[in-house]
Structure formats: structure tokens, C-alpha cells
Short mmCIF file of C-alpha atoms in Angstrom, two decimals:
data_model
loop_
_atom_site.label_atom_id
_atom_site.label_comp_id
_atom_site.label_asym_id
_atom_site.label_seq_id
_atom_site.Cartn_x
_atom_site.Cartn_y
_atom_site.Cartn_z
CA UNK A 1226 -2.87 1.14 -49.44
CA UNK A 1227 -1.46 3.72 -51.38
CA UNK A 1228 -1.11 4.14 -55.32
CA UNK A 1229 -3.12 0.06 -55.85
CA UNK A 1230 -5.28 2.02 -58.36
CA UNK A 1231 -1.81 2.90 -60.49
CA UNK A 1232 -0.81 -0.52 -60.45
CA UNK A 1233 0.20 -2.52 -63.60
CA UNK A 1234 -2.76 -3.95 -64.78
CA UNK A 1235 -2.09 -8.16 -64.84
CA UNK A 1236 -2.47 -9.92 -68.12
CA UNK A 1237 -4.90 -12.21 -67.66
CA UNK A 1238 -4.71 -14.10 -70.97
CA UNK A 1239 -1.36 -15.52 -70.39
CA UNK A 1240 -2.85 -16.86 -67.06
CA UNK A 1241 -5.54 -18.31 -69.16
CA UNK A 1242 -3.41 -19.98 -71.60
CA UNK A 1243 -0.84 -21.73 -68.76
CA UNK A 1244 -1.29 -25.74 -68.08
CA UNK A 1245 -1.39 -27.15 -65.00
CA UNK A 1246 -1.81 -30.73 -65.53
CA UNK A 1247 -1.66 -33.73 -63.10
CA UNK A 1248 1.77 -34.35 -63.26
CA UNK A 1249 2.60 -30.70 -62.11
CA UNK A 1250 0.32 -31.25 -58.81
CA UNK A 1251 1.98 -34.60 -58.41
CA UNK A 1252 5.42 -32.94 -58.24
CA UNK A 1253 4.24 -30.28 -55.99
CA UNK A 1254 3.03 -30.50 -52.25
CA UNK A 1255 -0.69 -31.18 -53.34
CA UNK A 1256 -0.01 -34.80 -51.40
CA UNK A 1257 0.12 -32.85 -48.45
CA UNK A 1258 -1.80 -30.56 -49.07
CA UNK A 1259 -5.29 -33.05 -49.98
CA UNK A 1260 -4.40 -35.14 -47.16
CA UNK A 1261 -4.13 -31.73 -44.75
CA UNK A 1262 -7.64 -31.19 -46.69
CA UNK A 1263 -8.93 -34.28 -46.18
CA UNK A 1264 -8.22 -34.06 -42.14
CA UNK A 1265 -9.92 -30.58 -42.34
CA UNK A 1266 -13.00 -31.85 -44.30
CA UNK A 1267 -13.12 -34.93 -41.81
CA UNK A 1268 -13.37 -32.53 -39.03
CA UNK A 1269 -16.09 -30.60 -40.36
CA UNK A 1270 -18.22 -34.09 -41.40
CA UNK A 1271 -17.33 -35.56 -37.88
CA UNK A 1272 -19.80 -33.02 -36.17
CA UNK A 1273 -22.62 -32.31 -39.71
CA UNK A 1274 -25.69 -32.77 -39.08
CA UNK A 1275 -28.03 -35.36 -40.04
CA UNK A 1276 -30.69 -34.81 -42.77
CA UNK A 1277 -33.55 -33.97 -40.39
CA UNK A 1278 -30.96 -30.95 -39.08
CA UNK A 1279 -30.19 -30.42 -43.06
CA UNK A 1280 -34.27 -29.72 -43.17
CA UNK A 1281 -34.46 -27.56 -39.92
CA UNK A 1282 -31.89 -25.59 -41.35
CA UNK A 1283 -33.15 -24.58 -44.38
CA UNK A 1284 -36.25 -24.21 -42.69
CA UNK A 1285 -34.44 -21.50 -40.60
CA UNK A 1286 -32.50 -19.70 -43.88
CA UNK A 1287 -36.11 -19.72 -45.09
CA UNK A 1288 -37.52 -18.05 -42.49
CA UNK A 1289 -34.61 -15.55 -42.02
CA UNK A 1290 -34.72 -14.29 -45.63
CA UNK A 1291 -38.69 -13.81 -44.79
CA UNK A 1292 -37.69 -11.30 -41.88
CA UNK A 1293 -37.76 -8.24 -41.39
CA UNK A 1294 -34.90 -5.73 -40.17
CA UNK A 1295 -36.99 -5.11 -36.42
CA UNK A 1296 -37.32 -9.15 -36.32
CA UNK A 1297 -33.74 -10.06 -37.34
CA UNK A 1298 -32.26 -7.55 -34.90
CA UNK A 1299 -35.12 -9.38 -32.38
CA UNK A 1300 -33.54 -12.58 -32.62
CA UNK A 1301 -30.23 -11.34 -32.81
CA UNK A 1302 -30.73 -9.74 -29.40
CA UNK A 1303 -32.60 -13.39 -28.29
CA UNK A 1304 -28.98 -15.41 -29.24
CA UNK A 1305 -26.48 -12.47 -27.75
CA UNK A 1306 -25.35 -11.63 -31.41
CA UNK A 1307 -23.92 -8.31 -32.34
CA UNK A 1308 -26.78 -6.54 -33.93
CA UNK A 1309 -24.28 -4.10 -35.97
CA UNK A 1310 -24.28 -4.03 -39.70
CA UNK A 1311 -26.77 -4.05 -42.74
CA UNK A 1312 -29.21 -6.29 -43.38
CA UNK A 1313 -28.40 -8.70 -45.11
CA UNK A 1314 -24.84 -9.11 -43.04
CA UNK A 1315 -26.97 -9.56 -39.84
CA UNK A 1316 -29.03 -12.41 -41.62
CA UNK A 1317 -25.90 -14.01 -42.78
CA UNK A 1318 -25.05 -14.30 -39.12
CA UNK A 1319 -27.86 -15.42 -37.73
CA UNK A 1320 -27.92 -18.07 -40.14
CA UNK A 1321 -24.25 -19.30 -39.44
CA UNK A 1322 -25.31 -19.20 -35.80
CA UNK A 1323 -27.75 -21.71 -36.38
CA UNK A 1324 -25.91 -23.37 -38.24
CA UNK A 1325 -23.26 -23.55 -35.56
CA UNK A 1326 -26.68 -24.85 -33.22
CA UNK A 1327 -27.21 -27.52 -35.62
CA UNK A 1328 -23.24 -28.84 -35.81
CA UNK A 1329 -23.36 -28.98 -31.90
CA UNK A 1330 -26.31 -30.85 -32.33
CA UNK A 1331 -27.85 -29.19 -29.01
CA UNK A 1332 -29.50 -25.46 -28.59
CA UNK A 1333 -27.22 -24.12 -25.56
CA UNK A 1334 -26.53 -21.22 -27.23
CA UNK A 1335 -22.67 -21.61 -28.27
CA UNK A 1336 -21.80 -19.12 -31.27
CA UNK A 1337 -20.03 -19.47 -34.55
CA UNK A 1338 -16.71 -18.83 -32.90
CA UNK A 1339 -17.09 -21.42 -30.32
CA UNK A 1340 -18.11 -23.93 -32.62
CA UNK A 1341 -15.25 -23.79 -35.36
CA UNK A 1342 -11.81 -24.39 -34.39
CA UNK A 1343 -9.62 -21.71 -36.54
CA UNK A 1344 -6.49 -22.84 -38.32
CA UNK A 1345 -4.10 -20.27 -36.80
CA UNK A 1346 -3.37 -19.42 -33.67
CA UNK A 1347 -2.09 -15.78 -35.08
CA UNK A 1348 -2.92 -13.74 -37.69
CA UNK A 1349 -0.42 -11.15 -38.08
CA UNK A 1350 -2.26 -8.32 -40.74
CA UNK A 1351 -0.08 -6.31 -43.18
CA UNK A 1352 -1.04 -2.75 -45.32
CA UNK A 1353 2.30 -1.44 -46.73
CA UNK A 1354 2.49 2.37 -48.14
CA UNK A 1355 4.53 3.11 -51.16
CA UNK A 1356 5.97 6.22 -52.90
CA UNK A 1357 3.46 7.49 -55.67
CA UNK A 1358 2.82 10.81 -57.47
CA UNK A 1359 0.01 11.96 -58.37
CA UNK A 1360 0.37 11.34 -62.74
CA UNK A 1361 2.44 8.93 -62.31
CA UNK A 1362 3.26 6.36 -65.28
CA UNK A 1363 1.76 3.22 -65.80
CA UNK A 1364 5.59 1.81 -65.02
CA UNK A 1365 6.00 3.84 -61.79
CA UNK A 1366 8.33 1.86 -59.36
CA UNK A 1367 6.88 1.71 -55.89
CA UNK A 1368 9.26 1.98 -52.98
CA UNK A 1369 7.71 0.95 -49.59
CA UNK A 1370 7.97 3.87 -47.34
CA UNK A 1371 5.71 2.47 -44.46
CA UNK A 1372 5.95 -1.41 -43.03
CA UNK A 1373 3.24 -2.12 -40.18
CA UNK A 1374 2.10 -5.21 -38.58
CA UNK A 1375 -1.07 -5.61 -36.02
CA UNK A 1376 -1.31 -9.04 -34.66
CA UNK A 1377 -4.44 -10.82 -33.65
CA UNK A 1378 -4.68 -13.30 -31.00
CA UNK A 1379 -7.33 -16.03 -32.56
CA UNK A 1380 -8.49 -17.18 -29.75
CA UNK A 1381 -9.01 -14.13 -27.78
CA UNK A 1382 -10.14 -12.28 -30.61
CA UNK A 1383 -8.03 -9.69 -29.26
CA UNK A 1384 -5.27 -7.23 -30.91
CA UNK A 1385 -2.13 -8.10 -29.33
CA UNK A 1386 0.64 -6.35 -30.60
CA UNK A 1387 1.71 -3.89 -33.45
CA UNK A 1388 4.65 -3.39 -35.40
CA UNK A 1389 5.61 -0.08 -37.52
CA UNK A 1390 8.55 1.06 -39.36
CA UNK A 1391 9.61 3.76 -41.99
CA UNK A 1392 11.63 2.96 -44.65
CA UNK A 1393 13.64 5.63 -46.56
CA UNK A 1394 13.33 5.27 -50.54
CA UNK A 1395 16.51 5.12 -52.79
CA UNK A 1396 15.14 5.77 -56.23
CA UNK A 1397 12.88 8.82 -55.24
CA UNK A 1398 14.53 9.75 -52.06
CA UNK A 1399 12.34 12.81 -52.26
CA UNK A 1400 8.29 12.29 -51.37
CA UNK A 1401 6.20 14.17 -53.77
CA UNK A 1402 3.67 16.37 -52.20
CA UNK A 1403 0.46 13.98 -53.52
CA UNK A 1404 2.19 11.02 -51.41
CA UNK A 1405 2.70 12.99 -48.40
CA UNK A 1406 -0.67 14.13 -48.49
CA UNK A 1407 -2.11 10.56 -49.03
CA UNK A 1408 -0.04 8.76 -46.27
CA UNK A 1409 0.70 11.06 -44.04
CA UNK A 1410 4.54 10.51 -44.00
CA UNK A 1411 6.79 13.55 -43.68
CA UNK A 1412 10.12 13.81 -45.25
CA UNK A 1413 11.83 13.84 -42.16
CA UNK A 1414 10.15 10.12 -41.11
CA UNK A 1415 11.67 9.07 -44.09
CA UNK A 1416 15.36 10.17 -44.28
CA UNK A 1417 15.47 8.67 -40.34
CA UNK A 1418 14.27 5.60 -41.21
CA UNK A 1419 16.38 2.71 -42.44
CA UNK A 1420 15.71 1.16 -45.92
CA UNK A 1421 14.35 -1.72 -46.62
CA UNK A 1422 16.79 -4.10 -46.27
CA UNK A 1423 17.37 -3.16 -43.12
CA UNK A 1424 13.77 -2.75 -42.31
CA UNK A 1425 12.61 -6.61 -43.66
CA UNK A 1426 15.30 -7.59 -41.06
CA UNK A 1427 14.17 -5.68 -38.12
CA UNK A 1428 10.47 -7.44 -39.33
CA UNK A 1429 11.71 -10.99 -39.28
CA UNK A 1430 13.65 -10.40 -36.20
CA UNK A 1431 10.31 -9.04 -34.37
CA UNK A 1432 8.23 -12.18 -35.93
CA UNK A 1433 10.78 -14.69 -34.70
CA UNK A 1434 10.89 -12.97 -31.45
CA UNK A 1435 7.34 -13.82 -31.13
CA UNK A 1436 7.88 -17.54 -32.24
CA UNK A 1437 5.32 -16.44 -35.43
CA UNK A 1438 7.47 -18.07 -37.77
CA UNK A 1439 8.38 -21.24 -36.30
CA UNK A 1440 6.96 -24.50 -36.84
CA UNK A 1441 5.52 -24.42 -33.11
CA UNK A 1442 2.78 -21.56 -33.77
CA UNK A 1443 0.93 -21.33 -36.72
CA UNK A 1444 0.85 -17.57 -38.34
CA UNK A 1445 -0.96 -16.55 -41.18
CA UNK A 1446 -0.80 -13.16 -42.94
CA UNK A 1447 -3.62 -10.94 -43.48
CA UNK A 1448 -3.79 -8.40 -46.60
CA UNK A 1449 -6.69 -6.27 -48.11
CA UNK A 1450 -6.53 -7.30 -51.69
CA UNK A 1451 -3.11 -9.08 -53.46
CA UNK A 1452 -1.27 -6.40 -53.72
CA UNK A 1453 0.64 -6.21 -50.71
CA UNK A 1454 2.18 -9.26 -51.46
CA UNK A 1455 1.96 -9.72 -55.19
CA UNK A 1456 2.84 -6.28 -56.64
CA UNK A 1457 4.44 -3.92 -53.45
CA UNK A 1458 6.61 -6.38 -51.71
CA UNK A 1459 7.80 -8.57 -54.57
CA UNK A 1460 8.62 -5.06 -56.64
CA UNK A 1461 10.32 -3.75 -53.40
CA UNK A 1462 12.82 -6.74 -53.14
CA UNK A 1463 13.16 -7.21 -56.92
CA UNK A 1464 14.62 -3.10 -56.47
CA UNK A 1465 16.68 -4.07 -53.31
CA UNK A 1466 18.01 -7.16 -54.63
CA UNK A 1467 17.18 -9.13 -51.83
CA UNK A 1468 15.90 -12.29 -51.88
CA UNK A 1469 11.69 -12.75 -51.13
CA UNK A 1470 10.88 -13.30 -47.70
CA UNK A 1471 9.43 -17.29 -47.91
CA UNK A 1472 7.00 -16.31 -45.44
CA UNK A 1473 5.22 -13.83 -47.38
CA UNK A 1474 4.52 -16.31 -50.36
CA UNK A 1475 0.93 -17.31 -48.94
CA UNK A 1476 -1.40 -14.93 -47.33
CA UNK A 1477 -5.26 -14.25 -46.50
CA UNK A 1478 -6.96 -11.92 -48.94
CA UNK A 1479 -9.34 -10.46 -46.35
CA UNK A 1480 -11.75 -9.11 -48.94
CA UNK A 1481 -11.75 -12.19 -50.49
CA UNK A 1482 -12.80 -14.34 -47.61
CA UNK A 1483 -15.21 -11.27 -46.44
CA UNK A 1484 -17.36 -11.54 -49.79
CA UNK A 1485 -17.25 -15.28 -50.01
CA UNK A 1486 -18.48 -15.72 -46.16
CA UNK A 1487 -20.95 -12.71 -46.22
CA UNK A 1488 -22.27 -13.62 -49.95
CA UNK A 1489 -21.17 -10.34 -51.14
CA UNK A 1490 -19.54 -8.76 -53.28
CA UNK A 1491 -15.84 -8.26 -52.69
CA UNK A 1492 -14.96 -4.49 -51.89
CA UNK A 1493 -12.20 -2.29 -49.66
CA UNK A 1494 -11.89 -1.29 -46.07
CA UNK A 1495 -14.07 1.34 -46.11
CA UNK A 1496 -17.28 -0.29 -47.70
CA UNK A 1497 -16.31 -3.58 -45.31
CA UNK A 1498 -16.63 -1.77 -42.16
CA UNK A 1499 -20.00 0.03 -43.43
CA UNK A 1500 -21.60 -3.27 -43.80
CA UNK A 1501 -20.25 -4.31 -40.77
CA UNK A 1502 -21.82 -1.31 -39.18
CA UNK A 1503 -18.74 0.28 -37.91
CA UNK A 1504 -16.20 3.02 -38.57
CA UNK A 1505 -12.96 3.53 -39.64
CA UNK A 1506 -10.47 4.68 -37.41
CA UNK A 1507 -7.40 6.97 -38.29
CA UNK A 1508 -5.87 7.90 -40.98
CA UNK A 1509 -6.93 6.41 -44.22
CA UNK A 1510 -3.61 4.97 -46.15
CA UNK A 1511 -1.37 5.12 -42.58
CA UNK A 1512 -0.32 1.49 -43.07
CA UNK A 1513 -0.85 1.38 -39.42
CA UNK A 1514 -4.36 2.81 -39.76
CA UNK A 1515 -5.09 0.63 -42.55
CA UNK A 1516 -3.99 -2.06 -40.84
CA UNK A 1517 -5.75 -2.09 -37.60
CA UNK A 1518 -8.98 -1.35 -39.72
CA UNK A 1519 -8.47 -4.30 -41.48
CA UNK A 1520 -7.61 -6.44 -38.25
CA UNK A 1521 -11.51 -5.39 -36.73
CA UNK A 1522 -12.54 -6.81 -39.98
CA UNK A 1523 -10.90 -10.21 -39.19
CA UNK A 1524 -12.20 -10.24 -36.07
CA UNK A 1525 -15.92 -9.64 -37.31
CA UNK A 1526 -14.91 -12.44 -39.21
CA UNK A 1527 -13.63 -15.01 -36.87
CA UNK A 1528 -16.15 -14.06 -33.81
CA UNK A 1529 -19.37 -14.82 -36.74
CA UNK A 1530 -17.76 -18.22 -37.56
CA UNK A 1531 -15.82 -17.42 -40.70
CA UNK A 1532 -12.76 -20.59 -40.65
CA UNK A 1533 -9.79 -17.98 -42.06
CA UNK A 1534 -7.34 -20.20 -44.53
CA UNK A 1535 -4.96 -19.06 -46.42
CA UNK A 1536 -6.57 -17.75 -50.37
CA UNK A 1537 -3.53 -16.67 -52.24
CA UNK A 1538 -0.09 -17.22 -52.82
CA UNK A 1539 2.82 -16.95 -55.50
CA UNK A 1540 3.56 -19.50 -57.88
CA UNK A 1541 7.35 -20.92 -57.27
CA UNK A 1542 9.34 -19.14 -59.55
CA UNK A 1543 7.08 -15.61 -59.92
CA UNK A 1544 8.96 -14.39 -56.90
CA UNK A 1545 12.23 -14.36 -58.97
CA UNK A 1546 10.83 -12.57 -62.25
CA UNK A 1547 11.08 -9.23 -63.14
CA UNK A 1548 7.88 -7.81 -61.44
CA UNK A 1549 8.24 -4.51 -63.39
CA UNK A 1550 7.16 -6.58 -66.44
CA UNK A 1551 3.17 -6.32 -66.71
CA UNK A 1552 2.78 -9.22 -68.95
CA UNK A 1553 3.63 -11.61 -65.75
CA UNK A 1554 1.10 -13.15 -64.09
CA UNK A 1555 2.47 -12.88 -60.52
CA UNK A 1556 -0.37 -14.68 -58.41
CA UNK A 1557 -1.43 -17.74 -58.12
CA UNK A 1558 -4.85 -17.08 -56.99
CA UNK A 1559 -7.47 -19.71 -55.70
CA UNK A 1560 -9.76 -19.01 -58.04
CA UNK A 1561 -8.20 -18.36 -61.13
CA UNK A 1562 -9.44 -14.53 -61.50
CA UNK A 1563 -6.64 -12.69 -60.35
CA UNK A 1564 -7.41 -9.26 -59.64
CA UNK A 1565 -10.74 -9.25 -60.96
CA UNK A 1566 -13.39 -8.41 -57.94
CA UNK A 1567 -16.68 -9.20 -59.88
CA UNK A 1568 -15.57 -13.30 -60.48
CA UNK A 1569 -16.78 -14.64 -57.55
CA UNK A 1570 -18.68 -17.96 -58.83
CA UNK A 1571 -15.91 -20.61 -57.71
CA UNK A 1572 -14.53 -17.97 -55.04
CA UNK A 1573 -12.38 -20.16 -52.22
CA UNK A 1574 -14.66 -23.23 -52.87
CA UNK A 1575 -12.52 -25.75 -51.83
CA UNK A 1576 -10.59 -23.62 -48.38
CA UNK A 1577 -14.28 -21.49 -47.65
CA UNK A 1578 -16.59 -24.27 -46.02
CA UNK A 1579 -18.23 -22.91 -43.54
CA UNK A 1580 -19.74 -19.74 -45.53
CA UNK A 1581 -22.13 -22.19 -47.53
CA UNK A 1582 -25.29 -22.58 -45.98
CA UNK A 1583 -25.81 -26.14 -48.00
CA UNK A 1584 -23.75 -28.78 -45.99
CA UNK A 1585 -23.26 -30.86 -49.58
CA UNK A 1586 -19.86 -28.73 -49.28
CA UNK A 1587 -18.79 -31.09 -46.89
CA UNK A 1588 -18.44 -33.85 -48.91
CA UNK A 1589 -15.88 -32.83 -51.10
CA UNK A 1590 -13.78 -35.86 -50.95
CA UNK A 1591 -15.56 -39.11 -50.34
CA UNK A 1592 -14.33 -41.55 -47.65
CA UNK A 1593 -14.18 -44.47 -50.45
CA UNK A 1594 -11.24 -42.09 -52.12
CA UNK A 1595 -7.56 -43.95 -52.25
CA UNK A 1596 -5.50 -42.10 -53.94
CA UNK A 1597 -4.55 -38.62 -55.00
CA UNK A 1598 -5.33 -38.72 -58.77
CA UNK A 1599 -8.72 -40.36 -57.55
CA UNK A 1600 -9.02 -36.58 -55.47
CA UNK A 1601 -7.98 -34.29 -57.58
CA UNK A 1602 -10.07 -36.24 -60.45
CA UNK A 1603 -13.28 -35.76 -58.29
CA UNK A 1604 -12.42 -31.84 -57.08
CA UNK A 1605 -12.13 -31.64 -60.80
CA UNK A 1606 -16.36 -32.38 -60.71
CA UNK A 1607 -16.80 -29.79 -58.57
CA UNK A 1608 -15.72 -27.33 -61.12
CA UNK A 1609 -18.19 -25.53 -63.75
CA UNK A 1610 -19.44 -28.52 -66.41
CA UNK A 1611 -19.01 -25.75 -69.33
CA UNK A 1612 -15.46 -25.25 -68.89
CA UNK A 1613 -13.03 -27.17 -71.09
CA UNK A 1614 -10.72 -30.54 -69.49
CA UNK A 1615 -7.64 -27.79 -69.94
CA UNK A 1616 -9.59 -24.70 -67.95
CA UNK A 1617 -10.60 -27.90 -65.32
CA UNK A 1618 -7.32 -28.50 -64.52
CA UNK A 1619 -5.77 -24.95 -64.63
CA UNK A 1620 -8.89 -24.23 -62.21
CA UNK A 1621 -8.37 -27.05 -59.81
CA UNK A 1622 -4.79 -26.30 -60.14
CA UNK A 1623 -6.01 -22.38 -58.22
CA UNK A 1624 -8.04 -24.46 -55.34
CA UNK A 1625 -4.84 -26.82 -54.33
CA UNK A 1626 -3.80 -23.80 -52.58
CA UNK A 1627 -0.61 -23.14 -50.26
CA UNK A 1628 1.27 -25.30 -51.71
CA UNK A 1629 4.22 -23.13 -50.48
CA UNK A 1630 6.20 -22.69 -47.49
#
């Protein structure tokens, strides 16, 4: 994506300091969305395995950690696995595919991708491109210039379909020479395109052409990062004075998801696809480029078991404030850090259940729960014991995630 690095720096103080008590989750959707939890947690506990597979299991992790990089690739080979990647990516797999062994409860060889049934039958993946110089000030307004879309099949594990469009920018009609460089968009792409207005409508009327936003196919949206969604698109509309698309209020953070499967750090496209062993393909910051980059990504993801669920999303009322304004705290993030890649402690521990190799995850909410305050009370456990009853709350108030629609 172009010009994140230049973007306004979040305060995260004044995230910090906001309440989100009990009362604020029992006016939201959090009814629907612990009991939509508690049929996904169900799910997974209906096929866990028994202690003696619990043993086995960490029997195997042990083992795996003891291996070398000729014997992982070995047994790799033995199960049909992609053997592509570093080290410790290709032990993170082979330990989710016996994992996935252990939650059949039989050895016939069925992988991670067989054995979890993903959330949504489309993931539709989005890098936008935006006007930047190269000194620009810390205020710089960002006009999307590039709109692309690459849609995944989920169950084919396939790329489907893509989507690009232009858009010609109204403040700084003219692209500085450091933007054209960086993007590769000319001038003349530019003045023929429409702008953005026109261009979120030609979007929506591709998406619900494809039935991706109706209630009869479940779509999620992909990004690299939060700033597609929290800082490009929300600035974009705020400028047009358009209203925010309600579909682009929740989305996948793909880096998020990648470091909290693969136990790694969280990091860009580039340093993904190296530890995934493979390359990246075009033009780096073509949104289309991008874009498809980040789709193989996914994919990696999905085919070595990773259960994609939405990570991040705006609060109600951020997508109507002035974005401009750095002192806003613009997402509501599921683990409270914002844009802050070294927290990873309490990354996506509530929606990421698969990536832990312990199945204690899996009993998040116990069966003899009633009621919702009797929930949230005991996802409030779950949280860090050092933290104070105010930072419990705020933090369980960042794991009831999409809570929008």
C-alpha cells in the first residue's frame, strides 16, 4: 500500500483511557455475537480430542521442535504437505496437521483444510493506492487513486475473480513524480478514470452482482494491516462526502491472523511470502499486485488449517468523525493494540482457535454458562490477571468482535 508509513500516527492513550463496561456490550450485538461464539466453540469441542490424544499431541509438538530441517521436510513429504517455507513455518504445519489427525480421531491422512470448516464461503481481498509525495506532511490527505479486488473461492482455494479501477483525485489532480514511481499509475490512468464516488458504486454494483453482499453468501474482506479500512477508505469518503460503505466496517487483518497462526511475529507482504517460501509477483504497491500477493497468503493460510474470522472493525460512530484528526482512535481492534505490531500476547484469542496447539482454548465458555453477563464475566478470566477491572473490560470489550454489520 502506498504512503502507510506517512500515516497519522493513532493516539493510543485516549484508547487507553475509553470504558467499555457491561452495559455498553449489553446494548450492542454481543448477544449475538457470544451465542454465534458459543455455536463456533461447540463445533470445535464436538470433534476435541480426549486426554490420551491431548498427550499424543504434545508428544508430537515435542518431537517436532526436536527435528531437524532434513527430518521435518521428511515427514512433510510422508503426509503430502507443502514443504515450502522456513523452518519454523513448516513445523507449525506439521503440527496443525496432526492436530487435524487427532480432531478426526483416525490417521487417514485428511489435512488441516479438510478438517476445519471456514466461516466464509468468499474472501474478497482489498490493497488500495493513494496519492502521496515524497516529504509530504504529517496531515497529507490521501486520495485513493487505485481500487482492486481479488476474490478467493474458500473452498476451492482458488482465485476466482478480480476487480480494478482508477480513480481520478480532486484535491491533487496532479500525481507527483514519487507516487507515480511507487504505484505505477500514469497521469493519463488517472484523468480517465472516474472518481470515487463513482468508483465505490461501480464496486458495490460488481459485489452485488456476485451475491457477495447478500445475506445468502457469506463474504469477508481481506486487508494487509488496518489501514485500508481504518485510515485510506474512511479519509477518502470523509473528502467525498459520501457516506461509509457498511460493508467495509469489519475486515480480516491478514498479518494479524498470519502471526497469530504461525506464532510469529506480525510483518508485511514481502517478509510473509519469504517465510512462506515463495515470491512476490508484480509490481510492488499496484493495488492489484498487492492484492493478489496478499490473496496466496490467504490461501497458505486456509489450505494449513488457519479458521479466517473477521479481527478488526470500526467502532459505530468512528466512521462519521473527522478522520483527518490524529487524536481519534479510529479502530476498534481485537486486541486492544491498535497499530502496534510487537503486542501480540492476547492477539485474536477469543476468534484464533485453531492456531493454539493447547486444546484448553476450547473451553472458553463452559456448557454450565446461562447467561451473557455469566460469559462475558468468565472471557473476562481469560484476560491478563495484572491488568486492572477497567483495562479487563476495555480488553474484553476488543475480543467481542464484529459486532457490526
Amino acid at each position: 500500500m502506498a504512503a502507510a508509513s506517512s500515516s497519522t500516527e493513532i493516539n493510543k492513550n485516549k484508547s487507553r483511557n475509553q470504558n467499555y463496561d457491561l452495559d455498553w456490550l449489553k446494548h450492542t450485538n454481543a448477544n449475538q455475537f457470544l451465542t454465534e461464539e458459543r455455536r463456533l466453540i461447540n463445533n470445535l469441542k464436538s470433534s476435541s480430542v480426549d486426554r490420551g490424544s491431548q498427550k499424543k499431541m504434545s508428544r508430537y509438538n515435542g518431537e517436532i521442535n526436536r527435528m531437524t530441517y532434513e527430518q521435518v521436510l521428511h515427514e512433510l513429504n510422508r503426509k503430502n504437505l507443502s514443504i515450502t517455507g522456513e523452518l519454523d513455518l513448516l513445523k507449525r504445519r506439521l503440527k496443525h496437521h496432526y492436530k487435524a489427525e487427532l480432531l478426526n480421531n483416525d490417521h487417514l491422512g485428511r489435512s488441516p483444510l479438510e478438517t476445519y470448516q471456514q466461516r466464509y464461503e468468499y474472501l474478497a481481498v482489498i490493497d488500495f493506492e493513494a496519492t502521496c509525495d515524497e516529504n509530504q506532511p504529517e496531515n497529507y490527505q490521501h486520495e485513493i487513486i487505485e481500487f482492486p479486488i481479488v476474490l478467493i473461492h474458500v473452498q476451492t482455494v482458488t482465485i476466482t475473480d478480480t476487480f480494478r479501477s482508477f480513480c481520478r483525485p480532486v484535491l491533487k489532480p496532479i500525481l507527483s513524480d514519487y507516487c507515480q514511481k511507487l504505484t505505477g499509475i500514469t497521469q493519463e490512468q488517472v484523468d480517465a478514470a472516474p472518481e470515487f464516488p463513482e468508483t465505490l458504486k461501480n464496486v458495490e454494483n460488481w459485489l452485488n452482482d456476485r451475491n457477495l453482499l447478500s445475506s445468502k453468501r457469506k463474504c469477508a474482506f481481506v486487508t494487509d494491516g488496518p489501514w485500508d479500512m481504518a485510515k485510506f477508505l474512511r479519509l477518502q469518503c470523509y473528502l467525498s462526502n459520501i457516506e461509509y460503505p457498511h460493508w467495509a466496517k469489519k475486515w480480516i487483518n491478514v498479518r494479524k491472523a498470519f502471526g497469530s497462526f504461525y506464532s510469529t511475529k506480525r510483518c508485511g507482504i514481502l517478509a510473509m511470502l519469504s517465510k512462506l517460501g515463495l515470491n512476490f509477483d508484480g509490481h510492488r504497491h499496484s493495488g492489484l499486485d498487492d492484492s493478489i500477493n496478499i490473496a496466496k497468503i490467504t490461501m497458505e493460510l486456509i489450505k494449513d488449517g488457519c479458521v479466517l474470522i473477521v479481527n478488526e472493525f470500526h467502532r459505530p460512530t468512528d466512521v462519521r468523525s473527522d478522520p483527518v484528526d490524529s487524536s481519534q482512535n479510529c479502530l476498534f481492534d481485537t486486541n486492544g493494540d491498535d497499530f502496534d505490531p510487537q503486542q501480540q500476547e492476547e492477539d485474536d484469542k477469543i476468534i484464533q482457535f485453531i492456531s493454539e496447539e493447547d486444546d484448553k482454548t476450547l473451553h472458553f465458555i463452559s456448557e454450565e454458562q446461562e447467561s451473557e453477563k455469566e460469559s462475558i464475566q468468565h472471557l473476562g478470566k481469560l484476560l491478563p490477571v495484572t491488568v486492572t477491572k477497567e483495562q479487563s473490560q476495555r480488553k474484553l470489550s476488543y475480543h467481542l468482535g464484529d459486532l457490526l454489520k
